[in-house]
Structures are given as C-alpha cells and as structure tokens.
Tab-separated table of C-alpha atoms and ligand atoms in Angstrom:
chain	number	residue	atom	x	y	z
A	1	UNK	CA	-8.903	-11.545	-23.687
A	2	UNK	CA	-10.186	-9.798	-26.810
A	3	UNK	CA	-9.730	-6.100	-26.264
A	4	UNK	CA	-12.738	-3.879	-26.703
A	5	UNK	CA	-12.561	-0.199	-27.447
A	6	UNK	CA	-9.893	1.571	-25.440
A	7	UNK	CA	-11.457	4.311	-23.371
A	8	UNK	CA	-9.366	4.575	-20.207
A	9	UNK	CA	-5.818	5.655	-20.822
A	10	UNK	CA	-4.834	6.592	-17.270
A	11	UNK	CA	-5.138	5.065	-13.825
A	12	UNK	CA	-4.587	7.281	-10.816
A	13	UNK	CA	-3.762	5.347	-7.662
A	14	UNK	CA	-4.383	6.755	-4.197
A	15	UNK	CA	-3.894	4.909	-0.959
A	16	UNK	CA	-1.818	3.778	1.975
A	17	UNK	CA	0.989	1.239	2.280
A	18	UNK	CA	-1.180	-1.484	0.699
A	19	UNK	CA	-0.837	0.407	-2.610
A	20	UNK	CA	2.455	2.237	-2.065
A	21	UNK	CA	4.976	1.364	-4.806
A	22	UNK	CA	7.784	3.069	-2.890
A	23	UNK	CA	6.925	6.630	-1.932
A	24	UNK	CA	7.920	5.680	1.604
A	25	UNK	CA	11.527	5.640	0.375
A	26	UNK	CA	11.409	9.413	0.220
A	27	UNK	CA	9.712	10.018	3.551
A	28	UNK	CA	11.595	11.041	6.619
A	29	UNK	CA	10.345	8.113	8.704
A	30	UNK	CA	11.862	5.260	10.680
A	31	UNK	CA	12.739	1.845	9.305
A	32	UNK	CA	9.356	0.441	10.474
A	33	UNK	CA	7.729	2.503	7.737
A	34	UNK	CA	10.112	1.393	4.987
A	35	UNK	CA	10.419	-1.556	2.652
A	36	UNK	CA	13.601	-0.660	0.793
A	37	UNK	CA	15.632	-3.670	1.824
A	38	UNK	CA	15.562	-7.417	1.098
A	39	UNK	CA	13.603	-9.673	1.080
A	40	UNK	CA	11.015	-7.103	-0.112
A	41	UNK	CA	10.665	-7.412	-3.875
A	42	UNK	CA	12.578	-10.662	-4.162
A	43	UNK	CA	10.088	-12.805	-6.132
A	44	UNK	CA	9.248	-10.417	-8.955
A	45	UNK	CA	11.466	-7.367	-9.224
A	46	UNK	CA	14.473	-9.126	-7.674
A	47	UNK	CA	15.282	-5.987	-5.720
A	48	UNK	CA	13.402	-3.987	-3.078
A	49	UNK	CA	11.177	-1.372	-4.692
A	50	UNK	CA	9.609	0.014	-1.535
A	51	UNK	CA	6.489	-2.130	-1.940
A	52	UNK	CA	5.548	-3.853	1.296
A	53	UNK	CA	5.546	-7.299	-0.275
A	54	UNK	CA	7.780	-9.765	-2.072
A	55	UNK	CA	6.245	-9.096	-5.494
A	56	UNK	CA	3.588	-6.942	-7.079
A	57	UNK	CA	0.658	-5.095	-5.568
A	58	UNK	CA	-2.944	-4.847	-6.727
A	59	UNK	CA	-2.373	-1.601	-8.703
A	60	UNK	CA	0.415	-3.339	-10.635
A	61	UNK	CA	-2.106	-5.947	-11.778
A	62	UNK	CA	-4.888	-3.423	-12.274
A	63	UNK	CA	-2.598	-1.625	-14.721
A	64	UNK	CA	-1.977	-4.651	-16.961
A	65	UNK	CA	-4.928	-4.242	-19.336
A	66	UNK	CA	-3.825	-0.653	-19.871
A	67	UNK	CA	-0.262	-1.738	-20.612
A	68	UNK	CA	-1.583	-4.282	-23.084
A	69	UNK	CA	-3.669	-1.669	-24.852
A	70	UNK	CA	-0.743	0.733	-24.907
A	71	UNK	CA	1.423	-1.920	-26.526
A	72	UNK	CA	-1.253	-2.563	-29.149
A	73	UNK	CA	-1.948	1.050	-29.960
A	74	UNK	CA	1.597	2.299	-29.989
A	75	UNK	CA	0.676	5.792	-31.131
A	76	UNK	CA	-1.081	6.688	-27.877
A	77	UNK	CA	0.372	9.593	-25.934
A	78	UNK	CA	2.303	8.405	-22.918
A	79	UNK	CA	3.376	10.820	-20.255
A	80	UNK	CA	4.847	10.522	-16.859
A	81	UNK	CA	4.463	12.843	-13.964
A	82	UNK	CA	7.184	12.738	-11.427
A	83	UNK	CA	6.776	14.603	-8.198
A	84	UNK	CA	10.095	15.539	-6.734
A	85	UNK	CA	10.966	13.549	-3.623
A	86	UNK	CA	11.752	16.872	-1.989
A	87	UNK	CA	8.102	17.799	-2.235
A	88	UNK	CA	6.896	14.744	-0.397
A	89	UNK	CA	5.481	15.637	2.966
A	90	UNK	CA	6.051	13.604	6.094
A	91	UNK	CA	2.591	12.069	5.979
A	92	UNK	CA	1.215	11.378	2.542
A	93	UNK	CA	-2.385	11.510	3.746
A	94	UNK	CA	-5.445	11.455	1.500
A	95	UNK	CA	-5.629	15.276	1.310
A	96	UNK	CA	-2.004	15.597	0.245
A	97	UNK	CA	-2.514	12.904	-2.376
A	98	UNK	CA	-5.530	14.814	-3.694
A	99	UNK	CA	-3.294	17.885	-3.943
A	100	UNK	CA	-0.838	15.946	-6.118
A	101	UNK	CA	-3.675	14.695	-8.283
A	102	UNK	CA	-4.769	18.290	-8.859
A	103	UNK	CA	-1.213	19.223	-9.850
A	104	UNK	CA	-1.263	16.389	-12.370
A	105	UNK	CA	-4.606	17.600	-13.741
A	106	UNK	CA	-3.172	21.094	-14.198
A	107	UNK	CA	-0.095	19.731	-15.941
A	108	UNK	CA	-2.326	17.790	-18.321
A	109	UNK	CA	-4.261	20.948	-19.145
A	110	UNK	CA	-1.059	22.887	-19.776
A	111	UNK	CA	0.428	20.198	-21.986
A	112	UNK	CA	-2.591	18.913	-23.877
A	113	UNK	CA	-5.166	21.663	-23.662
A	114	UNK	CA	-8.487	21.684	-21.790
A	115	UNK	CA	-10.449	19.396	-24.094
A	116	UNK	CA	-7.929	16.578	-24.224
A	117	UNK	CA	-7.164	16.872	-20.496
A	118	UNK	CA	-10.873	16.700	-19.676
A	119	UNK	CA	-11.231	13.642	-21.868
A	120	UNK	CA	-8.369	11.890	-20.066
A	121	UNK	CA	-9.594	12.827	-16.568
A	122	UNK	CA	-13.172	11.772	-17.298
A	123	UNK	CA	-12.130	8.384	-18.599
A	124	UNK	CA	-9.381	7.714	-16.078
A	125	UNK	CA	-9.860	5.169	-13.318
A	126	UNK	CA	-9.323	6.430	-9.767
A	127	UNK	CA	-8.209	3.412	-7.761
A	128	UNK	CA	-8.001	3.782	-3.987
A	129	UNK	CA	-7.368	1.854	-0.784
A	130	UNK	CA	-7.647	3.751	2.490
A	131	UNK	CA	-8.251	3.011	6.156
A	132	UNK	CA	-6.014	0.125	7.211
A	133	UNK	CA	-3.181	2.197	8.606
A	134	UNK	CA	-5.632	4.592	10.277
A	135	UNK	CA	-7.396	1.773	12.086
A	136	UNK	CA	-4.200	0.105	13.217
A	137	UNK	CA	-3.037	3.400	14.698
A	138	UNK	CA	-6.476	3.944	16.254
A	139	UNK	CA	-6.527	0.552	17.974
A	140	UNK	CA	-2.961	0.987	19.152
A	141	UNK	CA	-3.879	4.259	20.809
A	142	UNK	CA	-7.282	3.335	22.231
A	143	UNK	CA	-6.974	-0.403	22.874
A	144	UNK	CA	-7.296	0.052	26.639
A	145	UNK	CA	-10.321	2.360	26.528
A	146	UNK	CA	-11.869	1.182	23.277
A	147	UNK	CA	-15.570	2.038	23.008
A	148	UNK	CA	-18.222	1.529	20.372
A	149	UNK	CA	-18.897	5.266	20.094
A	150	UNK	CA	-15.214	6.184	19.682
A	151	UNK	CA	-14.973	3.578	16.945
A	152	UNK	CA	-18.029	4.877	15.100
A	153	UNK	CA	-16.742	8.425	15.302
A	154	UNK	CA	-13.364	7.376	13.918
A	155	UNK	CA	-14.887	5.437	11.020
A	156	UNK	CA	-17.025	8.466	10.249
A	157	UNK	CA	-13.912	10.651	10.105
A	158	UNK	CA	-12.031	8.278	7.778
A	159	UNK	CA	-14.998	7.889	5.444
A	160	UNK	CA	-15.851	11.586	5.705
A	161	UNK	CA	-12.462	12.325	4.201
A	162	UNK	CA	-12.823	9.653	1.533
A	163	UNK	CA	-16.236	11.064	0.601
A	164	UNK	CA	-14.966	14.639	0.371
A	165	UNK	CA	-11.963	13.637	-1.702
A	166	UNK	CA	-14.140	11.563	-4.050
A	167	UNK	CA	-16.434	14.539	-4.545
A	168	UNK	CA	-13.473	16.766	-5.355
A	169	UNK	CA	-12.205	14.255	-7.889
A	170	UNK	CA	-15.700	14.248	-9.369
A	171	UNK	CA	-15.496	18.044	-9.642
A	172	UNK	CA	-12.153	17.653	-11.448
A	173	UNK	CA	-13.981	15.464	-13.960
A	174	UNK	CA	-13.409	11.989	-12.477
A	175	UNK	CA	-16.171	9.519	-13.328
A	176	UNK	CA	-14.768	6.021	-12.810
A	177	UNK	CA	-13.842	4.916	-9.319
A	178	UNK	CA	-12.519	1.644	-7.897
A	179	UNK	CA	-12.619	1.329	-4.112
A	180	UNK	CA	-10.845	-1.382	-2.161
A	181	UNK	CA	-12.185	-2.011	1.330
A	182	UNK	CA	-10.135	-2.741	4.448
A	183	UNK	CA	-8.733	-6.258	4.921
A	184	UNK	CA	-8.946	-8.543	7.972
A	185	UNK	CA	-6.498	-6.338	9.861
A	186	UNK	CA	-6.708	-8.188	13.173
A	187	UNK	CA	-5.531	-11.465	11.634
A	188	UNK	CA	-2.152	-10.203	10.430
A	189	UNK	CA	0.725	-12.157	11.976
A	190	UNK	CA	2.263	-8.892	13.162
A	191	UNK	CA	-0.852	-8.037	15.180
A	192	UNK	CA	-1.443	-11.593	16.402
A	193	UNK	CA	2.104	-11.589	17.700
A	194	UNK	CA	1.798	-8.156	19.275
A	195	UNK	CA	-1.369	-9.224	21.133
A	196	UNK	CA	-0.080	-12.742	21.852
A	197	UNK	CA	-2.989	-14.553	20.236
A	198	UNK	CA	-3.413	-18.246	19.506
A	199	UNK	CA	-3.550	-19.701	15.973
A	200	UNK	CA	-7.197	-19.158	15.110
A	201	UNK	CA	-7.736	-15.957	17.068
A	202	UNK	CA	-7.613	-12.440	15.614
A	203	UNK	CA	-7.603	-9.031	17.323
A	204	UNK	CA	-11.359	-8.627	17.740
A	205	UNK	CA	-11.398	-4.840	17.991
A	206	UNK	CA	-9.541	-4.526	14.697
A	207	UNK	CA	-11.824	-7.006	12.972
A	208	UNK	CA	-14.826	-5.103	14.279
A	209	UNK	CA	-13.623	-1.705	13.113
A	210	UNK	CA	-12.629	-3.116	9.714
A	211	UNK	CA	-16.144	-4.578	9.262
A	212	UNK	CA	-17.698	-1.364	10.455
A	213	UNK	CA	-15.672	0.575	7.881
A	214	UNK	CA	-16.548	-1.856	5.111
A	215	UNK	CA	-20.276	-1.771	5.828
A	216	UNK	CA	-20.232	1.993	5.992
A	217	UNK	CA	-18.181	2.188	2.786
A	218	UNK	CA	-20.962	0.338	0.940
A	219	UNK	CA	-23.356	3.005	2.133
A	220	UNK	CA	-20.990	5.773	1.117
A	221	UNK	CA	-20.643	4.476	-2.437
A	222	UNK	CA	-24.413	4.116	-2.755
A	223	UNK	CA	-24.882	7.675	-1.517
A	224	UNK	CA	-22.249	9.023	-3.884
A	225	UNK	CA	-23.974	7.227	-6.729
A	226	UNK	CA	-27.248	8.916	-5.890
A	227	UNK	CA	-25.665	12.356	-5.414
A	228	UNK	CA	-23.226	12.573	-8.319
A	229	UNK	CA	-24.482	12.265	-11.850
A	230	UNK	CA	-22.165	10.189	-14.001
A	231	UNK	CA	-20.499	8.497	-11.001
A	232	UNK	CA	-19.452	4.929	-11.857
A	233	UNK	CA	-17.723	2.620	-9.424
A	234	UNK	CA	-16.634	-0.810	-8.416
A	235	UNK	CA	-16.036	-2.038	-4.884
A	236	UNK	CA	-13.395	-4.644	-4.272
A	237	UNK	CA	-14.172	-6.725	-1.174
A	238	UNK	CA	-10.575	-7.210	-0.085
A	239	UNK	CA	-11.712	-8.326	3.394
A	240	UNK	CA	-13.596	-11.385	2.183
A	241	UNK	CA	-11.247	-12.115	-0.703
A	242	UNK	CA	-8.326	-12.349	1.731
A	243	UNK	CA	-10.378	-14.224	4.324
A	244	UNK	CA	-11.280	-16.801	1.700
A	245	UNK	CA	-7.598	-17.267	0.861
A	246	UNK	CA	-6.511	-17.676	4.458
A	247	UNK	CA	-9.332	-20.093	5.278
A	248	UNK	CA	-8.942	-22.215	2.109
A	249	UNK	CA	-5.175	-22.259	1.817
A	250	UNK	CA	-4.854	-25.301	-0.442
A	251	UNK	CA	-7.295	-23.955	-2.984
A	252	UNK	CA	-4.854	-21.069	-3.516
A	253	UNK	CA	-1.630	-23.056	-3.235
A	254	UNK	CA	-0.609	-21.853	0.214
A	255	UNK	CA	0.337	-23.810	3.316
A	256	UNK	CA	0.506	-21.281	6.136
A	257	UNK	CA	-1.381	-18.057	6.766
A	258	UNK	CA	-0.840	-17.155	10.397
A	259	UNK	CA	2.942	-16.888	10.339
A	260	UNK	CA	4.720	-14.228	8.295
A	261	UNK	CA	7.183	-15.274	5.601
A	262	UNK	CA	10.054	-13.433	7.221
A	263	UNK	CA	10.835	-11.710	10.477
A	264	UNK	CA	11.290	-12.641	14.104
A	265	UNK	CA	9.067	-13.463	17.038
A	266	UNK	CA	6.416	-16.131	17.628
A	267	UNK	CA	4.780	-15.379	14.249
A	268	UNK	CA	7.765	-13.812	12.559
A	269	UNK	CA	5.686	-10.696	12.894
A	270	UNK	CA	8.380	-8.061	13.289
A	271	UNK	CA	11.701	-6.905	11.892
A	272	UNK	CA	11.392	-8.592	8.498
A	273	UNK	CA	14.749	-8.480	6.749
A	274	UNK	CA	16.473	-6.819	9.657
A	275	UNK	CA	17.861	-9.350	12.068
A	276	UNK	CA	19.864	-12.517	12.153
A	277	UNK	CA	19.414	-14.751	15.169
A	278	UNK	CA	22.447	-14.116	17.352
A	279	UNK	CA	22.369	-17.726	18.546
A	280	UNK	CA	23.106	-18.876	14.994
A	281	UNK	CA	25.524	-16.287	13.615
A	282	UNK	CA	27.765	-14.305	15.905
A	283	UNK	CA	29.226	-11.891	16.787
A	284	UNK	CA	28.004	-10.256	13.550
A	285	UNK	CA	25.194	-11.262	11.215
A	286	UNK	CA	25.493	-11.317	7.415
A	287	UNK	CA	23.991	-7.872	6.960
A	288	UNK	CA	26.370	-6.359	9.474
A	289	UNK	CA	29.275	-8.053	7.741
A	290	UNK	CA	28.202	-6.628	4.357
A	291	UNK	CA	27.941	-3.174	5.848
A	292	UNK	CA	31.084	-3.298	7.911
A	293	UNK	CA	33.606	-0.720	6.852
A	294	UNK	CA	36.960	-2.197	7.536
A	295	UNK	CA	39.030	0.194	9.606
A	296	UNK	CA	42.460	-1.028	8.514
A	297	UNK	CA	44.271	1.577	6.424
A	298	UNK	CA	45.791	-0.820	3.883
A	299	UNK	CA	44.393	-1.584	0.432
A	300	UNK	CA	44.062	-5.018	-1.082
A	301	UNK	CA	43.330	-4.068	-4.692
A	302	UNK	CA	45.396	-1.577	-6.671
A	303	UNK	CA	43.994	0.695	-9.392
A	304	UNK	CA	44.785	-1.787	-12.161
A	305	UNK	CA	42.999	-4.502	-10.251
A	306	UNK	CA	46.080	-6.432	-9.167
A	307	UNK	CA	46.096	-7.856	-5.689
A	308	UNK	CA	48.855	-6.789	-3.372
A	309	UNK	CA	49.680	-6.981	0.299
A	310	UNK	CA	50.708	-4.036	2.384
A	311	UNK	CA	54.076	-4.208	4.122
B	1	LIG	C1	1.815	0.611	18.952
B	1	LIG	O1	2.221	1.135	20.201
B	1	LIG	C2	3.459	0.622	20.691
B	1	LIG	C3	3.752	1.246	22.036
B	1	LIG	O2	2.609	1.445	22.756
B	1	LIG	C4	4.548	0.948	19.691
B	1	LIG	O3	5.752	0.350	20.107
B	1	LIG	C5	4.173	0.420	18.305
B	1	LIG	O4	5.136	0.831	17.368
B	1	LIG	C6	2.834	0.937	17.892
B	1	LIG	N1	2.461	0.328	16.623
B	1	LIG	C7	1.859	1.008	15.642
B	1	LIG	C8	1.521	0.218	14.423
B	1	LIG	O5	1.594	2.184	15.721
B	2	LIG	C1	-10.937	14.361	7.886
B	2	LIG	O1	-9.917	13.981	8.813
B	2	LIG	C2	-9.555	14.989	9.732
B	2	LIG	C3	-8.428	14.438	10.575
B	2	LIG	O2	-7.325	14.093	9.785
B	2	LIG	C4	-10.736	15.379	10.565
B	2	LIG	O3	-10.391	16.421	11.440
B	2	LIG	C5	-11.891	15.807	9.664
B	2	LIG	O4	-13.033	16.062	10.441
B	2	LIG	C6	-12.200	14.730	8.637
B	2	LIG	N1	-13.199	15.221	7.696
B	2	LIG	C7	-14.436	14.728	7.660
B	2	LIG	C8	-15.346	15.343	6.650
B	2	LIG	O5	-14.809	13.836	8.384
B	3	LIG	C1	1.519	-15.293	25.609
B	3	LIG	O1	0.552	-16.261	25.916
B	3	LIG	C2	1.047	-17.466	26.459
B	3	LIG	C3	-0.101	-18.418	26.681
B	3	LIG	O2	-1.114	-18.235	25.736
B	3	LIG	C4	1.791	-17.183	27.736
B	3	LIG	O3	2.388	-18.361	28.188
B	3	LIG	C5	2.858	-16.132	27.488
B	3	LIG	O4	3.477	-15.773	28.705
B	3	LIG	C6	2.276	-14.882	26.864
B	3	LIG	N1	3.324	-13.940	26.526
B	3	LIG	C7	3.209	-12.636	26.736
B	3	LIG	C8	4.360	-11.812	26.307
B	3	LIG	O5	2.218	-12.138	27.250
B	4	LIG	C1	-25.987	1.619	5.999
B	4	LIG	O1	-27.263	2.000	5.566
B	4	LIG	C2	-28.315	1.251	6.147
B	4	LIG	C3	-29.636	1.694	5.559
B	4	LIG	O2	-29.483	2.135	4.253
B	4	LIG	C4	-28.320	1.458	7.641
B	4	LIG	O3	-29.312	0.662	8.237
B	4	LIG	C5	-26.956	1.071	8.225
B	4	LIG	O4	-26.913	1.402	9.587
B	4	LIG	C6	-25.833	1.799	7.510
B	4	LIG	N1	-24.591	1.246	7.968
B	4	LIG	C7	-23.552	1.965	8.303
B	4	LIG	C8	-22.382	1.236	8.841
B	4	LIG	O5	-23.522	3.179	8.173
B	5	LIG	C1	17.740	-19.601	18.093
B	5	LIG	O1	16.759	-18.876	18.808
B	5	LIG	C2	15.438	-18.932	18.239
B	5	LIG	C3	14.533	-18.074	19.088
B	5	LIG	O2	15.032	-16.813	19.220
B	5	LIG	C4	14.972	-20.366	18.220
B	5	LIG	O3	13.689	-20.437	17.610
B	5	LIG	C5	15.946	-21.222	17.455
B	5	LIG	O4	15.554	-22.580	17.576
B	5	LIG	C6	17.358	-21.069	18.001
B	5	LIG	N1	18.304	-21.781	17.136
B	5	LIG	C7	19.166	-22.684	17.597
B	5	LIG	C8	20.067	-23.339	16.578
B	5	LIG	O5	19.304	-22.938	18.775
C-alpha cells in the first residue's frame, strides 16, 4: 500500500464485547463476562488480554494503517489516555463510553489547545459496534413471550441511543464514523447449544432481531447523513461477512463453524477454558492442580535455591 496524505491520527473505539480489548478485566462481574484466562489470546498475544477471542479483534486491524503512518512519520505527537480502572462503572454502556470520550476531548484541549484538539477530533475515526449483547439479553428475557412489537420497540431503543450518541460526537467535532452491524447472533455455538438446535439451525428470534437492527441501522446512517453536515461514514456488514465465512468454510481455510474451539457441551458452547472433563482427569484437573496451595508446612527450596527435605 502506498500511503497517501495522513489525515487521521486517532481512532476512538466504542462498543461491546466484540470490540473490548480487556476493559472487562476491571469490571466487578462474574467469570462469564471475563476473558482473562487461557486459551483466550493464545494465537497472537500468547497470553489472555481480556479480548473474547484467541487473537486480535477488528479494531486491532483497523488501527494498522495508523500504526504504519506513525512509524513513517516519527515526529507525530503520540499520547495515551488511561482511565483508571477504579473509575470503570459496572456496566460500560454506550452513554458511559460517550462520557469517557468527552473526558478525552477535554484532556486534548487542555494539553494541545483548542485548535489542535479540534483538528484531531474532526479527523479522528469513531469506530463502533453495538447491539449484540443487548439483543442476546433481550431474547433471553423475552424468549417465551417474544412479540414483533416488543422487538421493534427494543431495536428502536438501541438505535435511539446510538443515534443520540453519534449526534453528540458530531457536536464534539466528530466527522468520520465507522459502524459495524450486528452479526448472525442466533448461529453462535453457545446459543445453538443453549437452545438445543441441530447443525444447520439457528435461533430464529435472534436472527430476526439482528436483521431488523441491521436494516434499521442503514436507515439511521442515511438519516444522520441528511441531518448532519460534514457527516462521513462507512458501514461494515459484519452479519453477511460472517455468514459468508461460515457458509463457505473452505474458501476461508476453516473446517468447522458450528462447534466452538473450546468449551464443554454438545457444541463446546460454554465454560471455555474453565473445565477439565472429570472422566479423563481426576480427582483434580490441571488448572486446579496449578492453583492448589499445598497445605503442608514444610519447604522444599531454601533461600539460596538448594533443595532440602524437612525432618
Ligand atoms: C439466560 O438466562 C439463563 C436463565 O434463564 C441464564 O442462566 C443465562 O446466564 C442467561 N444468559 C444470558 C446471556 O444472559
Ligand atoms: C436509550 O436507552 C435507554 C435504556 O437504557 C432508554 O430508556 C432510552 O429511551 C433510550 N434512548 C432512546 C433515544 O431511545
Ligand atoms: C435436545 O434435542 C435432542 C433431539 O433433537 C433430544 O434428544 C434431547 O433430549 C434434547 N435435549 C434437551 C436438553 O432438551
Ligand atoms: C427503512 O426505511 C425505509 C424507507 O426509507 C422503510 O420502508 C423501512 O421500513 C425502514 N426500515 C426500518 C427497519 O426502519
Ligand atoms: C468424557 O465425557 C465426555 C462427555 O462429557 C465425552 O464426550 C467423552 O467421550 C468422555 N471421555 C472418555 C475418555 O470417556
């Protein structure tokens, strides 16, 4: 790639677990909401980073051109903003994330002055992925009495928030947006297992609400474009991109798409990295053995490293 003129020197990422590089580590939530143990991270970072995957996420890749530019133009200002883990709220919802973004904007103004800060904010890319977790929670809570009108109302609420937040970012000076839509949620091994579905089947209600969201999102971006002057955007059709991968596995070098790569259950859909089959290792599994604090009060290694036995 021959680089053109560098304009964007910051990418601000907002989203749910699909984009989370590890904020969940700092949240006071159960192990189901965490990814800070193996095998998460094993193929790229070689340690768990808190990303819910074995390697990198889309924002990691989206940031590469910027990293390349930064390496080429070494005199660019580079700053980092670190929000103290103590400040992280229980639920990092879209509003709270917007609040953090505003803090960052204020810091930029303090450090670089209004003109430079405005320049950075106007040329930054605001990359977001919202909705998946909301819809999974929605289906879980309304599966029994799921109705078309409840679904439409819920989608409206999710996109209402996304619209409001986008407008506020526009007011802050944001002009370049990248929106990822919601993936084929109902086809995830975890969900297929939970609803006891056969190989080709997916949770219909989840597929329907995901499509509903994605169609409505296209409308939302068109409306924003007509309402906000200077609004530029791209939409990433994650739903169809992922569907294409799972329905043409060989083309992408995969063999299986309806069974998770780790975990237990019919589709290895739960407890990834957490259990060893008790019919294979017993009475403890490897993890338990690693974590076992021996209760004996003798020591096997002295301060100078020499081995000794207690009497
Ligand atoms: C869905 O609900 C069940 C209980 O009804 C609960 O065990 C499970 O954790 C819930 N899953 C999600 C993703 O909220
Ligand atoms: C945003 O979401 C909240 C629930 O978290 C909801 O009460 C509110 O109506 C939504 N806003 C819009 C504009 O839809
Ligand atoms: C899952 O479905 C199969 C048949 O499709 C059935 O034999 C099995 O009992 C079901 N399991 C649960 C937990 O519903
Ligand atoms: C999107 O807009 C079109 C017309 O512009 C409308 O017919 C359709 O119902 C809208 N879809 C959603 C999901 O809001
Ligand atoms: C252990 O149990 C799992 C199911 O929980 C089964 O799939 C597996 O074949 C069993 N392993 C052996 C060695 O029996």
